[in-house]
Backbone as CSV, one residue per row, in Angstrom:
resi,resn,N_x,N_y,N_z,CA_x,CA_y,CA_z,C_x,C_y,C_z
1,MET,114.861,69.384,68.228,113.398,70.462,68.925,113.330,69.713,70.129
2,ALA,113.418,70.666,70.925,112.258,69.761,72.408,111.101,70.164,72.514
3,ARG,110.910,69.051,73.448,109.288,68.833,73.868,108.910,68.755,75.238
4,ILE,107.840,69.053,75.453,107.558,68.827,76.926,107.381,67.369,77.181
5,ALA,108.017,66.981,78.570,107.967,65.715,78.773,107.152,65.875,80.025
6,ASP,107.218,66.717,80.665,106.308,66.603,82.179,105.860,68.132,82.560
7,LEU,104.688,67.904,83.104,104.121,69.346,83.484,103.721,69.345,85.143
8,VAL,104.410,70.328,85.905,103.720,70.106,87.442,103.533,71.644,87.796
9,ALA,102.284,71.574,88.647,101.865,72.756,89.497,102.275,72.400,90.605
10,TYR,102.173,73.292,91.831,102.621,72.967,93.100,101.059,74.050,93.659
11,PRO,100.096,73.508,93.683,98.726,74.390,94.435,99.359,74.755,95.613
12,LEU,100.022,74.074,96.533,100.299,74.526,97.452,101.629,75.034,98.032
13,LYS,102.308,76.089,98.111,103.391,76.373,97.982,104.372,75.930,98.736
14,SER,105.638,75.379,98.168,106.610,74.799,99.210,106.272,73.061,99.854
15,ASN,104.968,72.871,98.771,104.666,71.281,99.294,104.510,70.772,97.875
16,ASP,104.008,69.045,98.271,104.257,68.381,96.827,103.265,68.735,95.491
17,GLY,104.091,68.436,94.150,103.519,69.093,92.979,102.347,68.181,92.265
18,ALA,101.987,68.713,91.568,100.814,67.768,90.841,101.344,67.633,89.482
19,VAL,101.101,66.438,89.060,101.844,65.888,87.607,100.625,66.414,86.558
20,VAL,100.347,66.857,85.661,99.114,67.092,84.719,99.686,66.773,83.302
21,ASP,98.598,66.605,82.641,98.928,66.526,81.195,98.865,67.602,80.670
22,ARG,97.805,68.479,81.031,97.672,70.006,79.863,97.353,71.327,80.968
23,ALA,97.870,72.204,80.801,97.831,73.259,81.836,97.404,74.404,81.114
24,GLU,96.274,75.354,81.535,96.017,76.538,81.196,96.861,77.405,82.153
25,ILE,97.199,78.354,80.935,97.693,79.730,81.696,96.758,80.713,82.483
26,GLY,96.962,80.977,83.566,96.065,82.146,84.215,96.859,83.184,84.069
27,PRO,96.118,84.098,84.920,96.254,85.739,84.907,97.244,85.727,85.432
28,LYS,98.098,86.791,84.897,99.937,87.214,85.184,100.781,86.290,84.632
29,GLY,100.252,85.002,84.211,101.081,84.069,83.339,101.724,82.853,83.660
30,ALA,101.133,82.891,85.428,101.168,81.242,85.879,100.603,80.612,84.993
31,LEU,100.717,78.998,85.647,100.014,77.989,84.996,98.714,77.869,86.231
32,ARG,97.484,78.260,85.674,96.257,78.092,86.422,96.266,77.283,87.787
33,GLY,96.247,77.466,88.928,96.415,76.966,90.247,97.805,76.766,90.583
34,ASP,98.593,76.948,90.151,99.919,76.808,90.303,100.119,77.749,91.678
35,ARG,100.795,77.360,92.933,101.082,78.188,94.020,100.097,79.278,94.382
36,THR,98.449,78.596,94.111,97.253,79.168,94.346,97.246,79.677,95.953
37,TYR,97.933,78.690,96.992,98.088,78.641,98.426,99.397,78.552,98.905
38,ALA,99.211,79.327,99.910,100.506,79.256,100.738,100.206,79.481,102.055
39,LEU,101.528,79.078,102.941,101.349,79.096,104.342,102.443,80.120,104.755
40,VAL,102.037,80.898,105.569,102.789,82.089,106.029,102.669,81.955,107.661
41,GLU,103.827,82.837,108.201,103.786,82.843,109.567,102.564,84.023,110.078
42,ALA,101.977,83.390,110.874,100.602,84.395,111.446,100.738,85.678,111.509
43,GLY,99.552,86.492,110.863,99.724,87.911,110.527,100.538,88.214,109.952
44,VAL,101.206,87.654,108.844,102.149,87.949,107.429,101.291,88.410,106.418
45,ASP,101.508,89.401,105.974,100.876,89.999,104.438,102.012,89.089,103.363
46,PRO,101.406,88.096,102.598,101.987,87.422,101.697,102.645,88.075,100.621
47,HIS,102.004,89.075,100.336,102.260,90.044,98.635,103.839,91.023,99.801
48,ALA,104.011,91.474,100.919,104.696,92.237,101.568,105.990,91.407,101.899
49,ALA,105.677,90.016,102.227,106.727,89.288,102.941,107.919,89.041,101.651
50,SER,109.034,89.059,102.070,110.171,88.117,101.404,110.095,86.771,101.290
51,VAL,110.556,86.154,100.243,110.273,85.082,99.778,111.529,84.344,100.091
52,GLY,112.565,85.279,100.428,113.677,84.415,101.400,113.525,83.559,102.317
53,GLY,114.340,83.384,102.854,114.170,82.499,104.513,114.388,83.629,105.331
54,ASN,113.231,83.291,106.418,113.095,84.366,107.009,112.277,85.248,106.801
55,GLY,111.419,85.321,105.800,110.706,86.316,105.314,109.459,86.250,105.393
56,GLY,108.664,85.350,106.555,107.497,84.996,106.867,106.885,84.042,106.010
57,TYR,107.613,83.712,104.948,106.547,82.377,104.171,107.171,81.047,105.295
58,VAL,106.104,80.293,105.235,106.443,78.805,105.700,107.015,77.771,104.837
59,ASN,108.413,77.954,104.076,108.777,77.319,103.161,109.910,76.636,103.877
60,GLY,110.593,75.766,102.701,111.949,75.065,102.984,113.140,75.786,102.974
61,LYS,112.892,77.276,102.709,113.891,77.829,102.958,114.201,78.233,104.684
62,SER,113.156,78.440,105.297,112.810,78.716,106.564,112.730,78.051,107.647
63,GLU,111.819,76.695,107.030,111.517,76.057,107.755,111.497,74.007,107.487
64,PRO,112.856,73.720,107.490,113.245,72.142,107.254,111.804,71.429,107.693
65,ALA,111.045,71.751,108.278,110.012,70.580,109.098,109.226,70.315,107.664
66,VAL,108.992,71.449,106.923,107.584,71.042,105.948,108.303,69.966,104.719
67,HIS,109.274,69.761,104.544,109.854,68.865,103.907,109.224,67.355,104.061
68,ALA,108.842,67.365,105.325,108.060,65.897,105.897,106.730,65.891,105.646
69,LEU,105.972,66.916,105.377,104.595,66.704,105.050,104.275,66.666,103.492
70,ARG,103.303,65.815,103.440,102.858,65.290,102.355,101.456,65.741,101.841
71,ALA,101.377,66.171,100.436,99.961,66.531,99.849,99.611,65.992,98.694
72,GLU,98.101,65.648,98.754,97.637,65.217,97.397,96.203,66.155,97.261
73,TYR,96.079,66.393,96.190,95.346,67.419,95.781,93.682,67.009,94.977
74,ASP,92.573,67.644,95.306,91.370,67.290,94.420,91.545,68.904,93.753
75,ARG,91.267,68.536,92.027,91.797,69.609,91.441,90.643,70.223,90.846
76,SER,90.577,71.619,90.856,89.420,72.214,89.848,88.998,71.675,88.441
77,GLY,90.008,71.225,87.957,89.606,70.384,86.463,90.914,69.931,85.992
78,PRO,91.122,69.320,84.829,92.338,68.665,83.922,93.338,69.457,83.661
79,THR,92.904,70.846,83.414,93.851,72.042,82.949,93.844,73.329,84.186
80,ASP,93.382,73.036,85.196,93.320,73.941,86.454,93.399,73.456,87.708
81,ALA,94.514,73.452,88.232,95.525,72.754,89.115,94.859,73.632,90.475
82,THR,93.922,74.326,90.849,93.765,75.109,91.851,92.749,74.019,92.826
83,PRO,92.961,73.799,93.785,92.794,72.552,94.730,91.413,73.049,95.117
84,THR,90.363,71.704,95.349,89.166,71.949,95.661,89.425,71.259,97.413
85,ALA,90.565,70.490,97.439,90.524,69.784,98.577,91.973,69.682,98.841
86,VAL,92.912,69.385,99.873,93.846,68.299,99.880,94.072,67.724,101.239
87,THR,94.621,66.606,101.094,94.841,65.537,102.022,96.314,65.785,102.693
88,LEU,96.565,66.232,103.818,97.787,66.228,104.058,98.300,65.474,105.336
89,SER,99.691,64.820,105.051,100.170,63.964,105.968,101.270,64.318,106.786
90,ARG,101.319,63.994,108.044,102.710,64.557,108.678,102.845,63.397,109.329
91,PRO,104.338,63.309,109.959,104.868,62.435,110.813,104.805,62.828,112.169
92,ALA,105.096,61.892,113.043,105.100,62.325,114.619,106.170,63.541,114.875
93,ARG,105.913,64.336,115.602,107.119,65.488,115.612,107.423,65.715,117.257
94,PRO,108.252,65.178,118.252,108.243,64.905,119.267,108.579,66.414,119.760
95,GLU,109.077,67.072,119.201,109.489,68.363,119.783,108.855,69.138,119.777
96,THR,107.332,69.237,118.822,106.153,69.914,119.478,105.040,69.200,119.871
97,GLY,105.336,67.757,120.115,104.073,67.253,120.453,103.185,66.819,119.599
98,ALA,103.211,66.922,118.548,102.208,66.268,117.185,102.376,65.074,117.428
99,ASP,101.632,64.476,116.978,101.419,62.753,116.576,101.429,62.803,114.952
100,ALA,101.672,61.446,114.256,101.427,61.245,113.204,99.946,61.295,112.691
101,ASP,99.720,61.919,111.433,98.228,61.980,111.411,98.185,62.101,109.504
102,GLU,96.762,62.150,109.446,96.426,62.420,107.937,95.189,62.903,107.949
103,ARG,94.713,64.422,107.214,93.405,64.964,107.372,93.140,65.090,105.564
104,THR,92.025,65.328,105.137,91.848,65.792,104.656,90.664,67.479,104.246
105,PHE,91.161,68.366,103.739,90.595,69.561,104.062,90.029,70.224,102.720
106,ALA,88.789,70.563,102.668,88.194,71.007,102.005,88.842,72.813,101.642
107,LEU,89.086,73.242,100.484,89.388,74.390,100.447,88.674,75.177,99.278
108,PRO,88.332,76.888,99.752,89.075,77.444,101.132,87.871,77.195,102.328
109,ALA,86.895,76.230,102.504,86.267,76.042,103.606,86.516,75.738,105.057
110,ASP,87.738,75.100,104.597,88.393,74.467,106.203,89.739,75.197,105.992
111,GLY,89.850,75.972,105.696,91.161,76.858,105.840,91.885,76.928,107.376
112,ASP,90.823,77.330,108.238,91.069,77.425,109.705,91.422,76.264,110.058
113,ALA,91.112,74.973,109.857,91.595,73.948,110.351,93.009,73.474,109.975
114,LEU,92.875,73.818,108.446,94.277,73.511,108.333,95.403,74.238,108.863
115,GLU,95.153,75.419,109.255,96.062,76.238,109.622,96.437,75.783,111.318
116,ALA,95.220,75.220,111.942,95.417,75.030,113.311,96.317,73.463,113.078
117,TRP,96.080,72.499,111.975,96.436,71.513,112.207,98.135,71.128,112.014
118,VAL,98.367,72.104,110.980,100.128,72.884,110.728,100.410,73.362,111.710
119,GLY,99.785,74.285,112.363,100.626,75.068,113.499,100.792,73.985,114.304
120,GLU,99.841,73.290,114.756,100.086,71.873,115.900,101.606,71.543,115.548
121,TYR,101.571,70.878,114.289,102.859,69.961,113.718,104.063,71.104,113.773
122,LEU,103.890,72.274,113.583,105.390,72.903,113.376,105.646,73.676,114.900
123,GLY,104.565,74.119,115.903,104.845,74.493,117.119,104.797,75.915,116.880
124,TYR,104.028,76.772,116.028,103.648,78.003,116.040,102.805,78.012,114.988
125,ALA,101.966,79.688,115.287,100.654,79.765,114.501,101.089,80.025,113.230
126,VAL,100.177,79.347,112.092,100.432,79.956,110.758,99.185,80.299,109.925
127,ASP,99.242,81.120,108.946,98.155,81.463,107.998,98.006,80.665,106.939
128,LEU,97.110,80.279,106.392,96.637,79.741,105.179,96.286,80.689,104.312
129,VAL,97.133,81.494,103.125,96.845,82.631,102.463,96.569,81.943,100.785
130,ARG,95.702,82.885,100.127,94.876,82.281,98.831,95.402,83.735,97.947
131,GLU,95.484,83.292,97.059,95.619,84.073,95.672,95.397,83.740,94.243
132,PRO,93.798,83.701,93.825,93.318,82.747,92.829,93.691,83.412,91.793
133,ASP,94.581,84.949,91.516,94.862,85.273,90.144,96.397,85.423,90.198
134,GLY,96.846,84.421,89.738,98.370,84.599,89.330,99.187,83.670,90.293
135,GLY,98.856,83.466,91.487,99.446,82.589,92.874,100.607,83.464,93.067
136,LEU,101.200,82.929,94.088,102.351,83.203,94.898,103.695,82.775,94.763
137,PRO,104.087,83.199,93.338,105.504,82.239,93.112,106.438,83.495,93.802
138,ASP,107.852,82.595,93.719,109.009,83.707,94.341,109.386,84.783,93.374
139,ASP,109.136,84.718,92.218,109.807,85.447,91.059,108.629,86.315,90.773
140,ARG,108.066,87.435,91.312,106.901,87.911,91.249,107.023,88.635,89.819
141,ALA,108.235,89.057,89.275,108.440,90.033,88.191,108.381,89.026,86.862
142,ALA,108.553,87.592,87.018,108.720,86.701,85.982,108.004,85.532,86.503
143,PRO,106.662,85.447,86.692,105.951,84.664,87.572,105.345,83.486,86.690
144,GLY,105.903,83.028,85.125,105.262,82.407,84.445,106.244,81.267,84.365
145,PRO,105.663,79.957,83.842,106.264,78.328,84.135,107.922,78.438,83.916
146,THR,108.484,77.792,85.124,109.830,77.553,85.130,110.233,76.516,84.415
147,VAL,111.444,76.564,83.618,111.902,75.304,82.714,113.034,74.677,82.519
148,VAL,113.251,73.569,82.807,114.525,72.797,82.939,114.479,71.442,81.717
149,SER,115.463,71.239,81.568,115.649,69.425,80.538,115.850,68.428,81.153
150,ARG,115.115,67.581,80.996,115.338,66.182,81.796,116.853,66.161,81.653
151,ALA,117.711,66.167,81.002,119.028,65.852,80.569,119.809,66.529,81.631
152,THR,119.103,67.607,81.795,120.106,68.694,82.949,119.441,68.070,84.354
153,LEU,118.542,67.685,84.428,118.215,66.998,86.082,119.021,65.444,85.938
154,GLU,119.190,64.802,84.843,120.181,63.659,84.908,121.527,64.119,85.375
155,THR,121.823,64.939,84.810,123.351,65.587,84.942,123.721,66.077,86.362
156,VAL,122.692,66.988,86.935,123.031,67.549,88.074,122.552,66.576,89.180
157,ALA,121.763,65.630,89.093,121.827,64.177,90.219,123.056,63.368,89.790
158,SER,123.852,63.202,88.773,125.036,62.403,88.789,125.997,63.116,89.539
159,TRP,126.266,64.244,89.955,126.855,65.503,91.061,126.864,64.799,92.085
160,PHE,125.852,63.913,93.001,125.614,63.608,93.993,125.038,62.424,94.638
161,ASP,126.220,62.128,95.033,125.751,60.221,95.497,124.282,60.421,96.269
162,GLU,124.047,61.201,96.702,122.990,61.087,97.607,121.751,61.397,96.981
163,VAL,121.251,61.769,95.912,120.442,61.993,94.690,120.362,60.856,93.847
164,ALA,118.980,60.098,94.188,118.951,58.896,93.586,118.462,58.954,91.941
165,ASP,118.105,60.068,91.476,117.601,60.262,90.225,117.238,61.540,89.493
166,ALA,116.918,61.609,88.212,116.264,62.865,87.870,115.013,62.920,88.397
167,THR,114.368,62.061,88.673,112.847,62.274,89.340,113.169,63.437,90.622
168,GLU,114.061,62.370,91.424,114.191,63.023,92.745,114.949,64.722,92.649
169,MET,115.786,64.757,91.738,116.207,66.145,91.411,115.171,67.148,91.207
170,ARG,114.201,66.593,90.222,113.247,67.531,89.881,112.264,68.047,91.138
171,ARG,112.394,67.052,92.410,111.404,67.282,93.200,112.431,68.307,94.003
172,ARG,113.435,68.195,94.073,114.306,69.251,94.615,114.200,70.711,94.037
173,LEU,114.342,70.531,92.556,114.642,71.879,91.964,113.366,72.669,91.842
174,ARG,111.786,71.627,91.701,110.517,72.040,91.769,110.282,73.150,90.327
175,PRO,110.577,72.319,88.926,110.191,73.359,88.052,108.798,72.986,87.465
176,ASN,108.109,73.621,86.523,107.066,73.692,86.280,106.925,72.528,84.682
177,VAL,107.835,73.096,84.222,108.101,72.371,82.755,109.552,71.383,82.690
178,VAL,109.382,70.319,82.245,110.276,69.669,82.001,110.496,69.477,80.581
179,LEU,111.365,69.496,79.617,111.732,69.098,78.521,112.884,67.809,78.169
180,ASP,112.304,67.099,77.080,113.086,66.170,76.547,113.353,66.580,75.145
181,ASP,114.233,65.767,74.328,114.695,65.634,73.096,115.874,66.952,73.115
182,CYS,116.502,67.129,74.147,117.393,68.280,73.930,118.323,67.564,74.837
183,PRO,120.125,68.389,74.942,120.955,68.136,75.672,120.666,68.793,77.132
184,ALA,121.886,68.242,77.995,121.675,69.171,79.380,122.114,70.523,79.087
185,PHE,121.311,71.590,80.009,121.626,72.779,80.129,121.251,73.520,78.786
186,TRP,120.139,72.485,77.843,119.425,73.427,76.496,118.808,74.301,77.082
187,GLU,118.032,74.806,78.221,117.519,76.042,78.628,118.225,77.076,78.969
188,ASP,119.563,77.075,79.020,120.650,78.308,79.038,120.178,78.936,77.858
189,ARG,120.013,78.334,76.706,119.430,79.377,75.565,118.150,80.164,76.161
190,LEU,117.467,79.921,77.131,116.387,80.906,77.268,116.810,82.052,77.895
191,PHE,117.425,82.743,78.057,117.366,84.014,78.554,118.576,84.708,77.992
192,ALA,118.484,85.988,78.168,119.706,86.930,77.438,120.085,87.821,78.430
193,ASP,120.490,89.241,77.860,120.727,89.915,79.182,119.693,90.953,79.963
194,HIS,120.003,91.696,80.726,119.373,92.535,81.355,118.178,93.613,80.507
195,GLY,116.970,93.390,80.579,116.510,94.450,79.548,115.422,93.609,78.091
196,GLU,116.104,92.263,78.046,115.762,91.230,77.062,114.825,90.024,77.267
197,ALA,114.548,89.696,76.449,113.775,88.244,76.838,113.878,87.535,75.459
198,VAL,113.921,86.412,75.641,114.103,85.306,74.452,112.526,84.721,74.322
199,ARG,112.205,84.824,73.228,111.112,84.696,72.758,110.980,83.250,72.332
200,LEU,110.053,82.497,73.021,109.974,80.776,72.196,108.343,80.485,72.437
201,SER,108.037,79.613,71.106,107.235,79.117,71.153,107.278,77.658,71.774
202,VAL,105.885,77.279,72.374,105.790,76.226,72.870,104.314,75.557,72.459
203,GLY,104.162,74.936,71.666,102.819,74.305,71.015,102.441,75.999,70.284
204,ARG,101.556,76.117,70.526,101.261,77.584,69.944,100.536,78.462,70.986
205,THR,101.852,78.579,71.982,101.881,79.299,73.126,102.863,80.129,73.375
206,ALA,102.944,81.447,73.385,104.141,82.254,73.205,104.589,82.404,74.825
207,LEU,106.100,82.140,75.228,106.425,82.451,76.304,107.954,83.432,76.136
208,LEU,108.287,84.197,77.261,109.135,84.605,77.160,110.483,84.422,78.551
209,GLY,111.470,83.647,77.615,112.553,83.375,78.784,113.421,84.739,78.953
210,VAL,113.228,84.595,80.579,113.730,86.195,81.394,115.279,85.751,82.149
211,ASN,115.047,85.167,83.158,116.178,84.968,83.806,116.240,83.562,84.549
212,PRO,117.937,82.918,84.445,118.352,82.064,85.467,118.119,81.985,86.695
213,CYS,117.426,80.880,86.986,116.611,81.081,88.372,118.039,80.709,89.524
214,GLN,117.687,81.760,90.615,118.755,81.829,91.682,118.448,80.914,92.737
215,ARG,119.213,79.695,92.755,118.746,78.558,93.802,119.337,79.011,95.372
216,CYS,118.750,78.510,96.263,119.029,78.342,97.544,118.846,77.090,98.213
217,VAL,118.687,77.148,99.605,119.115,75.865,100.319,118.336,74.804,99.982
218,VAL,116.977,74.905,99.495,116.293,73.554,99.225,116.348,72.623,98.684
219,PRO,117.540,72.619,97.105,117.548,71.731,96.423,118.793,70.968,97.054
220,SER,119.327,71.369,98.307,120.365,70.603,98.910,119.549,69.557,100.070
221,ARG,118.384,69.592,100.289,117.557,69.022,101.222,116.834,67.971,100.605
222,HIS,116.962,66.687,101.034,115.921,65.750,100.177,114.418,65.937,100.766
223,PRO,113.678,65.933,99.328,112.345,66.680,99.375,111.159,65.623,100.299
224,ASP,111.573,64.589,101.273,110.804,64.203,101.729,111.332,64.130,103.427
225,THR,112.637,64.040,103.615,112.910,63.632,104.909,113.660,65.470,105.480
226,GLY,114.087,66.163,104.396,115.069,67.550,104.936,116.195,67.439,105.003
227,ALA,117.060,66.108,105.176,117.926,65.856,105.217,118.963,66.645,104.153
228,GLU,120.003,67.179,104.757,121.377,68.244,103.849,122.051,67.480,103.467
229,ILE,122.570,67.925,102.118,123.643,66.785,101.885,125.031,68.200,102.004
230,ASP,125.626,67.610,102.461,126.981,68.564,102.959,127.575,69.060,101.780
231,ASP,127.886,70.189,101.546,128.753,70.793,100.966,128.035,71.129,99.638
232,PHE,126.685,70.950,99.376,125.927,71.248,98.249,126.317,72.351,97.416
233,ARG,126.313,73.143,97.779,126.580,74.925,97.148,127.883,74.643,96.349
234,GLU,128.624,74.150,97.437,130.138,74.292,96.538,130.298,73.475,95.565
235,THR,129.881,72.308,95.778,129.927,71.260,95.085,129.251,71.316,93.483
236,PHE,128.109,72.089,93.908,127.250,72.411,92.453,127.878,73.552,91.660
237,ILE,128.224,74.499,92.462,128.750,75.724,91.790,130.278,75.125,91.031
238,ARG,130.892,74.263,91.792,132.024,73.687,90.756,131.611,73.003,89.747
239,LYS,130.639,72.125,89.518,130.144,71.483,88.531,129.928,72.289,87.383
240,ARG,128.781,73.206,88.137,128.480,74.088,87.073,129.352,74.712,86.039
241,ARG,129.999,75.143,86.793,131.473,75.931,86.271,131.771,74.909,85.076
242,GLU,132.324,73.878,85.341,132.938,73.071,84.512,132.339,72.370,83.405
243,THR,130.775,72.452,83.813,130.070,71.797,82.429,128.974,73.262,81.944
244,LEU,129.345,74.550,82.410,128.940,75.491,81.637,128.996,75.635,79.999
245,PRO,128.089,75.860,79.358,127.995,75.755,77.773,129.259,76.711,77.521
246,ASP,129.863,76.356,76.618,130.637,77.726,75.893,129.885,79.085,75.286
247,TRP,128.731,78.576,74.776,128.309,79.902,74.339,127.283,80.477,75.314
248,LEU,127.183,80.614,76.389,126.789,81.128,77.350,127.383,82.292,77.748
249,ASP,126.730,83.543,77.249,127.242,84.843,77.376,126.084,85.746,77.671
250,SER,125.982,85.885,79.049,124.756,86.581,79.517,125.009,87.601,80.611
251,ASP,124.755,88.610,81.193,125.169,89.551,82.531,123.873,88.954,83.392
252,ARG,122.909,88.544,83.086,122.012,87.799,84.126,122.804,86.369,84.761
253,PHE,123.405,86.120,83.970,124.091,84.362,84.562,125.510,85.394,85.352
254,ASP,125.313,85.963,86.495,126.162,86.506,87.458,126.868,85.567,88.242
255,HIS,126.539,84.248,88.570,127.342,83.369,89.412,126.628,81.931,88.966
256,GLU,127.541,80.891,89.194,126.986,79.668,89.059,126.082,78.807,89.822
257,PHE,125.250,79.438,90.611,124.544,78.668,91.614,122.986,79.353,91.234
258,ARG,123.034,79.163,89.680,121.632,79.403,89.195,121.240,78.044,88.298
259,LEU,120.152,77.812,87.992,119.723,76.569,86.897,118.036,77.004,87.202
260,MET,118.031,76.479,85.898,116.386,76.227,85.519,116.052,77.516,84.990
261,VAL,115.212,78.479,84.131,114.849,79.398,83.460,113.321,79.605,83.744
262,ASN,113.340,81.332,84.614,112.261,81.800,84.876,111.609,82.384,83.406
263,THR,110.366,82.489,83.469,109.418,83.058,81.916,108.560,84.052,82.271
264,ALA,107.978,84.810,81.526,107.206,85.441,81.902,106.062,85.204,80.688
265,VAL,104.718,85.651,80.537,104.007,85.207,79.515,103.337,86.498,79.267
266,PRO,103.482,87.082,77.771,102.492,88.095,77.548,101.248,87.906,78.056
267,GLU,100.220,89.056,78.094,98.872,88.916,78.304,98.315,88.533,77.513
268,SER,98.763,88.991,76.486,97.736,88.237,75.240,97.449,86.718,74.988
269,GLU,98.413,85.742,75.781,98.917,84.407,75.927,97.959,84.062,77.257
270,TRP,97.245,84.728,78.246,96.606,84.471,79.308,95.285,83.777,78.799
271,GLY,95.380,82.834,79.174,94.133,81.682,79.078,94.835,80.646,77.890
272,ALA,95.615,80.547,77.192,96.020,79.626,76.209,96.364,78.579,77.158
273,SER,97.164,77.525,76.536,97.598,76.237,77.554,98.809,75.514,76.968
274,LEU,99.520,75.013,77.908,100.525,73.824,77.304,100.376,72.297,77.930
275,SER,100.889,71.569,77.093,100.131,70.036,76.878,101.579,69.328,76.829
276,VAL,101.496,68.353,77.642,102.711,66.861,77.577,103.027,67.030,76.011
277,GLY,104.240,66.678,75.214,104.341,66.658,74.039,104.693,67.816,73.400
278,ASP,104.180,68.757,73.493,104.182,70.447,72.956,105.934,70.667,72.389
279,ARG,105.955,70.870,70.951,107.294,71.055,70.471,107.901,72.953,71.152
280,VAL,108.691,72.830,71.255,109.351,73.810,72.071,110.458,74.733,70.795
281,THR,110.424,75.945,70.524,110.930,76.053,69.396,111.654,77.796,70.074
282,VAL,112.944,77.924,70.043,113.103,79.360,70.172,113.351,80.385,69.098
283,GLU,112.834,81.473,69.415,112.825,82.092,68.226,113.356,83.505,68.121
284,GLU,113.363,84.011,69.022,114.507,85.367,68.934,114.492,85.907,70.058
285,THR,115.516,86.879,70.149,115.994,88.139,71.566,114.976,89.383,71.273
286,VAL,114.218,89.785,72.170,113.600,90.906,71.983,113.689,91.739,72.613
287,ASP,113.297,92.898,72.988,113.277,93.878,74.028,112.172,93.624,75.059
288,ILE,112.167,93.442,76.430,111.336,93.009,77.384,110.224,94.004,77.264
289,ALA,110.865,95.254,77.225,109.583,96.243,77.617,108.707,96.424,76.334
290,GLU,108.944,95.567,75.044,107.941,95.585,74.068,107.174,94.711,73.799
291,SER,107.748,93.496,75.062,107.435,92.306,74.444,106.071,91.607,75.261
292,GLY,105.303,92.689,75.839,103.886,92.255,76.575,104.172,92.417,77.775
293,ARG,102.856,92.807,78.467,102.716,93.115,79.775,103.186,92.081,80.917
294,HIS,104.428,92.478,81.399,105.206,92.044,82.320,106.040,92.519,83.032
295,GLY,106.860,92.189,84.504,107.831,92.825,84.973,109.282,92.848,84.174
296,ALA,110.223,93.752,84.541,111.550,93.779,83.762,112.284,93.141,84.815
297,THR,112.254,93.084,86.236,113.438,92.765,86.849,113.050,91.204,87.380
298,ALA,113.771,90.586,88.238,113.295,89.361,88.798,114.284,89.094,89.778
299,THR,113.248,88.143,90.760,114.753,88.070,91.966,114.672,86.688,92.077
300,GLY,114.347,85.379,91.244,114.773,84.305,91.419,114.512,83.182,92.163
301,GLY,114.716,82.633,92.645,114.368,81.400,94.182,113.831,80.282,93.885
302,ASP,113.190,79.071,94.551,112.979,77.993,94.346,111.480,77.690,94.708
303,ARG,110.940,78.852,94.708,109.490,78.982,94.290,108.663,78.055,95.031
């Protein structure tokens, strides 16, 4: 039986995560505080913008310089990762004339100052946007906690000489939930065909596995420097094909550049919590339209 080994929220989208021991599930099913804030190009509506590269979000897909920003958070509480302040540090960036610097910004009060500081570093104006109810995940139809096993992280890290270990691969893939006591690619059990979801129990909380997450350029880049691994996608696809579980049979798995599982959370479970050590049990495949209020289609991405 699998169990939760790590829980990670990402209070500022596309920036460093915050490791927690217990997390409440907020409105719409995301971990409370996960992707509450995001940076977008000035004037962009975050709800209308594409989450892919060049879609208006200032993320690793569109802006490699964000990898060099470091973030630490003051959080609202032990089960709520909503940041009350963020300390950001940046390296010098000669191309924009920005000096190396570190600042602490109260949130949301110092939002304008944070925008100016990040904009100076990037060389263009940005807005700090906030969505306290459900956050700003890439997968707007399945915005629940993303799930992967530690054995998967270890295996995928071994495919690339440039990746130090499972922890670095976790930082590249950016899951919310890392599982232990299960083999590599165990999480591929947590999705079925289009129109279906896999119900699982995590402690006393029910989640719905919806789809395997479609990856983008972000995992190919070092999480601190942005340095890119040559032929990452080609190697990943080849190795994923070689290690694909024999029992995997889902029309959602339409190509091999997918890893990690996006989930939805029935509305009845909002306000429940997940904790490190919770046991994870796969229950049954259900009709997604009858399994609680949530979206039925999913886009994927690196969130």
